[in-house]
Amino acid sequence: MPAPTCASCGSARAALRRPRSGQALCGSCFCAAFEAEVLHTVLAGRLLPPGAVVAVGASGGKDSTVLAHVLRALAPRLDISLHLVAVDEGISGYRDAALAAVRRQAALWELPLTVVSYADLFGGWTMDAVARSTAGSGRSRSCCTFCGVLRRRALEEGARLVGATHIVTGHNADDMAETVLMNFLRGDAGRLARAGGLGSAGEGGALPRCRPLHLASQKEVVLYAHFRRLHYFSEECVYAPEAFRGHARDLLKLLEAARPSAVLDLVHSAERLALAPAAKPPRPGACSRCGALASRELCQACALLDGLNRGRPLLAIGKGRRGLREEPPACAPPAAAPTPAPAPPPPTTCAQQNDLRSRSVTCAYQTSIGM
Ligand code: SF4
Ligand code: ZN
C-alpha cells in the first residue's frame, strides 16, 4: 500500500505517523512542527527572555544534540545567544568519545564550546576515581548518585564561566516520566515536587534552568535527529547498567504498552504536584562551605565530596549522610584518592550509531536530581 500524503503540506509522501497524534507527515513538515512546539514551550513558559545568554548542557547524545540544533534554529526569533557547555566526568572509554562528538557539533554549527571537568572542579575526583572508591561496598550503584549531583554543579560552574544567564538541558518527556517514577519508588516527596514543571527559577543565586524538550517524546527526538541528519553519540556510559533508572525505564515501557499516554500523564502529574502548596520543599538556604543552594548545612556536592575525602563515600548518601556531622574533619587531601588504576571495560558499542534502531541512551541518570 502506498504511503499516504502528508497531512500538513498535502504534496509530499508521508514518512511517519506522529507517535502522539497519529498524524501522517513528511519529514520536513514533522521537523517544522517539532520546532514550532519547542518554540511554543519556550514562549508559553517564558523560559528564555530576549537577550538571554543560554548555556546548553551538551553531552553529544541525542537529546542535547537535538536541543542545540532546534535552539540554534529558533535563536533569531527568540533573540537569544547560545554557548555549549560540556562536562567531562572523567569516565575512560566513554566521555572522551562523547566530547569529540560535541566538538564536531560546535565546529559544524559555529557555536562556542566550553568544557569543564570534574577533576578540575572537584579536587582531582573523576567518576572513575569515585567508582573505585565505592567499589566493593555493595553500593556500587551509587556511582550515578555522585555523578548526577556533581554534574549539576559542574554545569552551573561552566555556565557562570561563560557568562550565561540561563541553563537549558535536553531532558525529554520520557526522561521526566522516568524521574517521576524513580522518585515515587524512593518515596522522595521533596524531589518529586522539585523535579516537576519546566525547570527551576534560579533560587538562592543559582542560574535559572529549563528543559525545552520536556514535552517531546523520546521517539520524536530520535525522529527529528533522523530527518535532520544529526550525528550524535549513542554509546552507553559504562556505569549506566548499575543505575536504578534502568528499572524505572523498563517499568515505563510496560506502562506505555498498556496506556500510550502514560509518559505525558506522569509528566503532567509531576507538574501538578510541583504546584501543590503542600508539596513545596522547605525554603533552601546556602551551603556553609561553598555558598551554593542547600537545604542542609552542606549542599549535596560538598557532602558527597566530604564523604569521598574521608574515605567514607557512602556516608553522604541517603540516611548515611546524617553521620557526616559525627565524623572528624577530613584530613586526607582530595588528590590522594584518585590514584591511577586500570581503565574500566570499554562500553558496549553500537554498530550503527545514528540508526533509529541504535541504543539512544548515553547517560542513565541525568534527570533524577533535576539536572
Ligand atoms: Fe554519570 Fe550518567 Fe554515567 Fe551515571 S550513567 S555515571 S550519571 S554519565
Ligand atoms: Zn509535508
GROMACS .gro file of C-alpha atoms and ligand atoms in nm:
model
  380
    1MET     CA    1   0.000   0.000   0.000
    2PRO     CA    2   0.149   0.338  -0.097
    3ALA     CA    3   0.230   0.583   0.183
    4PRO     CA    4  -0.038   0.849   0.237
    5THR     CA    5   0.035   1.210   0.151
    6CYS     CA    6   0.149   1.445   0.424
    7ALA     CA    7  -0.146   1.580   0.624
    8SER     CA    8   0.025   1.919   0.650
    9CYS     CA    9   0.163   2.011   0.307
   10GLY     CA   10  -0.061   1.775   0.110
   11SER     CA   11   0.205   1.719  -0.153
   12ALA     CA   12   0.493   1.511  -0.020
   13ARG     CA   13   0.464   1.146   0.077
   14ALA     CA   14   0.419   1.096   0.450
   15ALA     CA   15   0.731   0.947   0.609
   16LEU     CA   16   0.598   0.886   0.959
   17ARG     CA   17   0.298   0.887   1.187
   18ARG     CA   18   0.349   1.108   1.489
   19PRO     CA   19   0.354   0.879   1.791
   20ARG     CA   20   0.134   1.113   1.994
   21SER     CA   21  -0.132   1.218   1.744
   22GLY     CA   22  -0.112   0.954   1.471
   23GLN     CA   23  -0.087   1.235   1.214
   24ALA     CA   24   0.087   1.130   0.889
   25LEU     CA   25   0.358   1.381   0.796
   26CYS     CA   26   0.653   1.414   0.563
   27GLY     CA   27   0.993   1.457   0.727
   28SER     CA   28   1.011   1.826   0.651
   29CYS     CA   29   0.666   1.906   0.797
   30PHE     CA   30   0.737   1.692   1.103
   31CYS     CA   31   1.060   1.882   1.176
   32ALA     CA   32   0.884   2.216   1.130
   33ALA     CA   33   0.606   2.105   1.369
   34PHE     CA   34   0.860   1.980   1.623
   35GLU     CA   35   1.046   2.313   1.617
   36ALA     CA   36   0.719   2.508   1.645
   37GLU     CA   37   0.624   2.304   1.952
   38VAL     CA   38   0.956   2.373   2.121
   39LEU     CA   39   0.914   2.743   2.039
   40HIS     CA   40   0.568   2.732   2.197
   41THR     CA   41   0.705   2.559   2.508
   42VAL     CA   42   0.969   2.830   2.548
   43LEU     CA   43   0.734   3.122   2.482
   44ALA     CA   44   0.435   2.994   2.680
   45GLY     CA   45   0.655   2.908   2.979
   46ARG     CA   46   0.856   3.233   2.944
   47LEU     CA   47   1.164   3.020   2.976
   48LEU     CA   48   1.420   3.227   2.786
   49PRO     CA   49   1.371   3.604   2.777
   50PRO     CA   50   1.502   3.815   2.485
   51GLY     CA   51   1.871   3.888   2.533
   52ALA     CA   52   1.934   3.570   2.735
   53VAL     CA   53   2.279   3.411   2.711
   54VAL     CA   54   2.192   3.044   2.717
   55ALA     CA   55   2.431   2.769   2.828
   56VAL     CA   56   2.326   2.448   2.656
   57GLY     CA   57   2.430   2.140   2.854
   58ALA     CA   58   2.592   1.941   2.571
   59SER     CA   59   2.675   1.574   2.613
   60GLY     CA   60   2.697   1.472   2.248
   61GLY     CA   61   2.391   1.246   2.299
   62LYS     CA   62   2.068   1.265   2.103
   63ASP     CA   63   1.875   1.491   2.338
   64SER     CA   64   2.131   1.767   2.379
   65THR     CA   65   2.217   1.743   2.008
   66VAL     CA   66   1.853   1.794   1.910
   67LEU     CA   67   1.809   2.068   2.169
   68ALA     CA   68   2.112   2.263   2.047
   69HIS     CA   69   2.003   2.224   1.685
   70VAL     CA   70   1.647   2.339   1.749
   71LEU     CA   71   1.750   2.634   1.968
   72ARG     CA   72   2.005   2.740   1.708
   73ALA     CA   73   1.723   2.749   1.452
   74LEU     CA   74   1.498   2.942   1.693
   75ALA     CA   75   1.766   3.176   1.832
   76PRO     CA   76   1.695   3.470   1.596
   77ARG     CA   77   1.323   3.460   1.677
   78LEU     CA   78   1.384   3.427   2.049
   79ASP     CA   79   1.666   3.683   2.040
   80ILE     CA   80   1.896   3.463   2.247
   81SER     CA   81   2.260   3.362   2.210
   82LEU     CA   82   2.387   3.010   2.271
   83HIS     CA   83   2.701   2.867   2.429
   84LEU     CA   84   2.760   2.493   2.452
   85VAL     CA   85   2.887   2.375   2.791
   86ALA     CA   86   3.010   2.015   2.815
   87VAL     CA   87   3.106   1.832   3.132
   88ASP     CA   88   3.393   1.585   3.138
   89GLU     CA   89   3.312   1.347   3.423
   90GLY     CA   90   3.636   1.155   3.378
   91ILE     CA   91   3.492   0.826   3.253
   92SER     CA   92   3.752   0.642   3.048
   93GLY     CA   93   3.636   0.492   2.722
   94TYR     CA   94   3.310   0.684   2.723
   95ARG     CA   95   3.329   1.055   2.779
   96ASP     CA   96   3.630   1.116   2.555
   97ALA     CA   97   3.438   0.992   2.253
   98ALA     CA   98   3.124   1.183   2.354
   99LEU     CA   99   3.324   1.505   2.389
  100ALA     CA  100   3.467   1.453   2.042
  101ALA     CA  101   3.108   1.447   1.913
  102VAL     CA  102   3.031   1.774   2.096
  103ARG     CA  103   3.342   1.936   1.946
  104ARG     CA  104   3.234   1.834   1.596
  105GLN     CA  105   2.886   1.978   1.654
  106ALA     CA  106   3.025   2.306   1.787
  107ALA     CA  107   3.250   2.343   1.483
  108LEU     CA  108   2.974   2.249   1.238
  109TRP     CA  109   2.718   2.486   1.392
  110GLU     CA  110   2.971   2.757   1.472
  111LEU     CA  111   2.872   2.767   1.837
  112PRO     CA  112   3.117   2.849   2.118
  113LEU     CA  113   3.203   2.550   2.338
  114THR     CA  114   3.346   2.530   2.689
  115VAL     CA  115   3.440   2.203   2.858
  116VAL     CA  116   3.461   2.180   3.237
  117SER     CA  117   3.591   1.872   3.415
  118TYR     CA  118   3.518   1.706   3.747
  119ALA     CA  119   3.892   1.667   3.803
  120ASP     CA  120   3.950   2.042   3.782
  121LEU     CA  121   3.641   2.142   3.977
  122PHE     CA  122   3.640   1.878   4.249
  123GLY     CA  123   3.997   1.844   4.371
  124GLY     CA  124   4.104   1.567   4.136
  125TRP     CA  125   3.798   1.346   4.170
  126THR     CA  126   3.686   1.185   3.845
  127MET     CA  127   3.395   0.944   3.811
  128ASP     CA  128   3.641   0.659   3.758
  129ALA     CA  129   3.804   0.751   4.090
  130VAL     CA  130   3.464   0.769   4.261
  131ALA     CA  131   3.375   0.428   4.117
  132ARG     CA  132   3.695   0.279   4.256
  133SER     CA  133   3.626   0.442   4.590
  134THR     CA  134   3.276   0.292   4.614
  135ALA     CA  135   3.364  -0.046   4.460
  136GLY     CA  136   3.318  -0.347   4.682
  137SER     CA  137   3.098  -0.156   4.922
  138GLY     CA  138   2.787  -0.331   4.798
  139ARG     CA  139   2.668   0.011   4.688
  140SER     CA  140   2.840   0.045   4.354
  141ARG     CA  141   2.507   0.157   4.214
  142SER     CA  142   2.569   0.485   4.384
  143CYS     CA  143   2.802   0.596   4.101
  144CYS     CA  144   2.519   0.776   3.928
  145THR     CA  145   2.410   0.941   4.251
  146PHE     CA  146   2.753   1.101   4.283
  147CYS     CA  147   2.771   1.180   3.915
  148GLY     CA  148   2.427   1.342   3.898
  149VAL     CA  149   2.498   1.576   4.189
  150LEU     CA  150   2.846   1.669   4.069
  151ARG     CA  151   2.731   1.722   3.712
  152ARG     CA  152   2.461   1.962   3.815
  153ARG     CA  153   2.724   2.164   4.000
  154ALA     CA  154   2.973   2.139   3.712
  155LEU     CA  155   2.719   2.264   3.460
  156GLU     CA  156   2.637   2.558   3.685
  157GLU     CA  157   3.008   2.643   3.715
  158GLY     CA  158   3.058   2.613   3.339
  159ALA     CA  159   2.757   2.832   3.267
  160ARG     CA  160   2.885   3.102   3.504
  161LEU     CA  161   3.228   3.080   3.344
  162VAL     CA  162   3.085   3.176   3.004
  163GLY     CA  163   2.862   3.450   3.144
  164ALA     CA  164   2.535   3.266   3.083
  165THR     CA  165   2.210   3.396   3.226
  166HIS     CA  166   2.019   3.069   3.175
  167ILE     CA  167   2.089   2.695   3.153
  168VAL     CA  168   1.900   2.455   2.929
  169THR     CA  169   1.922   2.077   2.933
  170GLY     CA  170   1.793   1.821   2.685
  171HIS     CA  171   1.563   1.618   2.905
  172ASN     CA  172   1.270   1.480   2.710
  173ALA     CA  173   0.929   1.361   2.828
  174ASP     CA  174   1.046   1.002   2.876
  175ASP     CA  175   1.336   1.118   3.096
  176MET     CA  176   1.095   1.324   3.302
  177ALA     CA  177   0.849   1.036   3.340
  178GLU     CA  178   1.129   0.801   3.449
  179THR     CA  179   1.235   1.055   3.709
  180VAL     CA  180   0.881   1.081   3.843
  181LEU     CA  181   0.863   0.702   3.875
  182MET     CA  182   1.202   0.684   4.046
  183ASN     CA  183   1.112   0.950   4.298
  184PHE     CA  184   0.781   0.775   4.370
  185LEU     CA  185   0.959   0.443   4.417
  186ARG     CA  186   1.208   0.604   4.654
  187GLY     CA  187   0.932   0.783   4.842
  188ASP     CA  188   1.113   1.111   4.786
  189ALA     CA  189   0.832   1.366   4.801
  190GLY     CA  190   1.061   1.670   4.809
  191ARG     CA  191   1.244   1.570   4.492
  192LEU     CA  192   0.914   1.473   4.331
  193ALA     CA  193   0.789   1.828   4.382
  194ARG     CA  194   1.114   1.989   4.270
  195ALA     CA  195   1.157   1.778   3.957
  196GLY     CA  196   0.813   1.862   3.812
  197GLY     CA  197   0.750   2.156   3.584
  198LEU     CA  198   0.956   2.317   3.315
  199GLY     CA  199   1.258   2.392   3.528
  200SER     CA  200   1.375   2.597   3.822
  201ALA     CA  201   1.362   2.972   3.855
  202GLY     CA  202   1.713   3.012   3.993
  203GLU     CA  203   1.653   3.026   4.368
  204GLY     CA  204   1.935   3.108   4.604
  205GLY     CA  205   2.154   3.267   4.338
  206ALA     CA  206   2.157   2.959   4.109
  207LEU     CA  207   2.107   3.027   3.739
  208PRO     CA  208   1.755   2.958   3.607
  209ARG     CA  209   1.734   2.616   3.439
  210CYS     CA  210   1.477   2.484   3.195
  211ARG     CA  211   1.403   2.185   2.977
  212PRO     CA  212   1.254   2.298   2.646
  213LEU     CA  213   1.211   1.936   2.524
  214HIS     CA  214   1.026   1.818   2.832
  215LEU     CA  215   0.703   1.758   2.638
  216ALA     CA  216   0.875   1.590   2.341
  217SER     CA  217   0.875   1.211   2.346
  218GLN     CA  218   1.198   1.021   2.305
  219LYS     CA  219   1.065   0.870   1.982
  220GLU     CA  220   1.010   1.215   1.832
  221VAL     CA  221   1.352   1.336   1.945
  222VAL     CA  222   1.507   1.038   1.761
  223LEU     CA  223   1.287   1.102   1.455
  224TYR     CA  224   1.388   1.469   1.448
  225ALA     CA  225   1.757   1.374   1.464
  226HIS     CA  226   1.697   1.124   1.183
  227PHE     CA  227   1.520   1.363   0.946
  228ARG     CA  228   1.762   1.649   1.017
  229ARG     CA  229   2.052   1.405   0.970
  230LEU     CA  230   2.208   1.495   1.301
  231HIS     CA  231   2.509   1.295   1.414
  232TYR     CA  232   2.518   1.213   1.781
  233PHE     CA  233   2.698   0.986   2.021
  234SER     CA  234   2.493   0.684   2.115
  235GLU     CA  235   2.705   0.459   2.330
  236GLU     CA  236   2.603   0.389   2.684
  237CYS     CA  237   2.803   0.504   2.985
  238VAL     CA  238   2.999   0.219   3.142
  239TYR     CA  239   2.827   0.283   3.476
  240ALA     CA  240   2.474   0.306   3.333
  241PRO     CA  241   2.387  -0.066   3.372
  242GLU     CA  242   2.419  -0.021   3.750
  243ALA     CA  243   2.171   0.265   3.761
  244PHE     CA  244   1.830   0.237   3.924
  245ARG     CA  245   1.695   0.441   3.633
  246GLY     CA  246   1.709   0.128   3.416
  247HIS     CA  247   1.434  -0.031   3.627
  248ALA     CA  248   1.218   0.280   3.600
  249ARG     CA  249   1.271   0.273   3.223
  250ASP     CA  250   1.160  -0.090   3.198
  251LEU     CA  251   0.855  -0.017   3.412
  252LEU     CA  252   0.767   0.282   3.197
  253LYS     CA  253   0.781   0.071   2.881
  254LEU     CA  254   0.533  -0.173   3.035
  255LEU     CA  255   0.305   0.112   3.140
  256GLU     CA  256   0.324   0.272   2.796
  257ALA     CA  257   0.233  -0.056   2.626
  258ALA     CA  258  -0.086  -0.068   2.832
  259ARG     CA  259  -0.155   0.305   2.824
  260PRO     CA  260   0.011   0.505   2.544
  261SER     CA  261  -0.040   0.834   2.725
  262ALA     CA  262   0.147   0.711   3.036
  263VAL     CA  263   0.460   0.920   2.968
  264LEU     CA  264   0.284   1.253   2.935
  265ASP     CA  265   0.038   1.164   3.212
  266LEU     CA  266   0.332   1.119   3.450
  267VAL     CA  267   0.494   1.445   3.334
  268HIS     CA  268   0.171   1.638   3.392
  269SER     CA  269   0.116   1.468   3.729
  270ALA     CA  270   0.456   1.593   3.841
  271GLU     CA  271   0.373   1.943   3.721
  272ARG     CA  272   0.057   1.945   3.930
  273LEU     CA  273   0.247   1.812   4.231
  274ALA     CA  274   0.508   2.084   4.187
  275LEU     CA  275   0.229   2.342   4.202
  276ALA     CA  276   0.057   2.194   4.509
  277PRO     CA  277   0.131   2.417   4.813
  278ALA     CA  278   0.170   2.121   5.047
  279ALA     CA  279   0.438   1.974   4.820
  280LYS     CA  280   0.662   2.280   4.828
  281PRO     CA  281   1.008   2.183   4.958
  282PRO     CA  282   1.148   2.366   5.260
  283ARG     CA  283   1.292   2.706   5.182
  284PRO     CA  284   1.653   2.645   5.077
  285GLY     CA  285   1.950   2.809   5.241
  286ALA     CA  286   2.317   2.833   5.149
  287CYS     CA  287   2.587   2.568   5.186
  288SER     CA  288   2.820   2.664   5.471
  289ARG     CA  289   3.121   2.559   5.265
  290CYS     CA  290   3.067   2.678   4.908
  291GLY     CA  291   2.762   2.904   4.936
  292ALA     CA  292   2.557   2.708   4.680
  293LEU     CA  293   2.189   2.634   4.726
  294ALA     CA  294   2.139   2.381   5.008
  295SER     CA  295   1.858   2.252   5.224
  296ARG     CA  296   2.105   2.133   5.491
  297GLU     CA  297   2.431   2.265   5.629
  298LEU     CA  298   2.626   2.128   5.332
  299CYS     CA  299   2.497   2.118   4.974
  300GLN     CA  300   2.477   1.776   4.812
  301ALA     CA  301   2.801   1.822   4.615
  302CYS     CA  302   3.004   1.926   4.921
  303ALA     CA  303   2.853   1.645   5.129
  304LEU     CA  304   2.944   1.385   4.867
  305LEU     CA  305   3.298   1.522   4.826
  306ASP     CA  306   3.337   1.530   5.204
  307GLY     CA  307   3.248   1.162   5.226
  308LEU     CA  308   3.489   1.078   4.942
  309ASN     CA  309   3.773   1.273   5.102
  310ARG     CA  310   3.719   1.096   5.435
  311GLY     CA  311   3.738   0.760   5.262
  312ARG     CA  312   3.374   0.707   5.365
  313PRO     CA  313   3.195   0.774   5.035
  314LEU     CA  314   2.864   0.620   5.138
  315LEU     CA  315   2.829   0.845   5.439
  316ALA     CA  316   2.698   1.117   5.214
  317ILE     CA  317   2.430   0.906   5.055
  318GLY     CA  318   2.080   0.882   5.192
  319LYS     CA  319   2.050   0.814   5.562
  320GLY     CA  320   2.426   0.778   5.593
  321ARG     CA  321   2.456   1.150   5.529
  322ARG     CA  322   2.347   1.217   5.884
  323GLY     CA  323   2.668   1.053   6.001
  324LEU     CA  324   2.879   1.327   5.845
  325ARG     CA  325   2.833   1.555   6.143
  326GLU     CA  326   2.975   1.292   6.380
  327GLU     CA  327   3.283   1.229   6.171
  328PRO     CA  328   3.614   1.403   6.247
  329PRO     CA  329   3.719   1.670   5.997
  330ALA     CA  330   3.856   1.548   5.668
  331CYS     CA  331   4.233   1.521   5.678
  332ALA     CA  332   4.320   1.331   5.362
  333PRO     CA  333   4.383   1.564   5.069
  334PRO     CA  334   4.139   1.502   4.785
  335ALA     CA  335   4.420   1.450   4.538
  336ALA     CA  336   4.526   1.136   4.728
  337ALA     CA  337   4.214   0.942   4.639
  338PRO     CA  338   4.210   0.944   4.259
  339THR     CA  339   4.516   0.721   4.211
  340PRO     CA  340   4.563   0.586   3.860
  341ALA     CA  341   4.402   0.249   3.805
  342PRO     CA  342   4.324   0.027   3.511
  343ALA     CA  343   4.063   0.174   3.283
  344PRO     CA  344   3.713   0.028   3.314
  345PRO     CA  345   3.595  -0.208   3.042
  346PRO     CA  346   3.503  -0.043   2.715
  347PRO     CA  347   3.136   0.043   2.671
  348THR     CA  348   2.905  -0.162   2.456
  349THR     CA  349   2.944  -0.024   2.111
  350CYS     CA  350   2.661   0.019   1.872
  351ALA     CA  351   2.717  -0.081   1.515
  352GLN     CA  352   2.500   0.191   1.368
  353GLN     CA  353   2.530   0.494   1.585
  354ASN     CA  354   2.282   0.711   1.406
  355ASP     CA  355   2.038   0.445   1.302
  356LEU     CA  356   1.691   0.462   1.452
  357ARG     CA  357   1.745   0.117   1.594
  358SER     CA  358   2.060   0.216   1.777
  359ARG     CA  359   2.076   0.244   2.155
  360SER     CA  360   1.999   0.602   2.213
  361VAL     CA  361   2.074   0.628   2.581
  362THR     CA  362   2.404   0.785   2.675
  363CYS     CA  363   2.353   0.865   3.039
  364ALA     CA  364   2.111   0.680   3.258
  365TYR     CA  365   2.068   0.926   3.538
  366GLN     CA  366   2.077   1.280   3.407
  367THR     CA  367   1.740   1.389   3.529
  368SER     CA  368   1.686   1.227   3.863
  369ILE     CA  369   1.835   1.517   4.051
  370GLY     CA  370   1.672   1.765   3.821
  371MET     CA  371   1.986   1.849   3.626
  372SF4    FE1  372   2.729   0.971   3.523
  372SF4    FE2  373   2.527   0.917   3.357
  372SF4    FE3  374   2.739   0.756   3.367
  372SF4    FE4  375   2.567   0.760   3.571
  372SF4     S1  376   2.523   0.690   3.362
  372SF4     S2  377   2.791   0.764   3.585
  372SF4     S3  378   2.509   0.977   3.572
  372SF4     S4  379   2.739   0.970   3.298
  373ZN      ZN  380   0.456   1.775   0.440
   0.00000   0.00000   0.00000
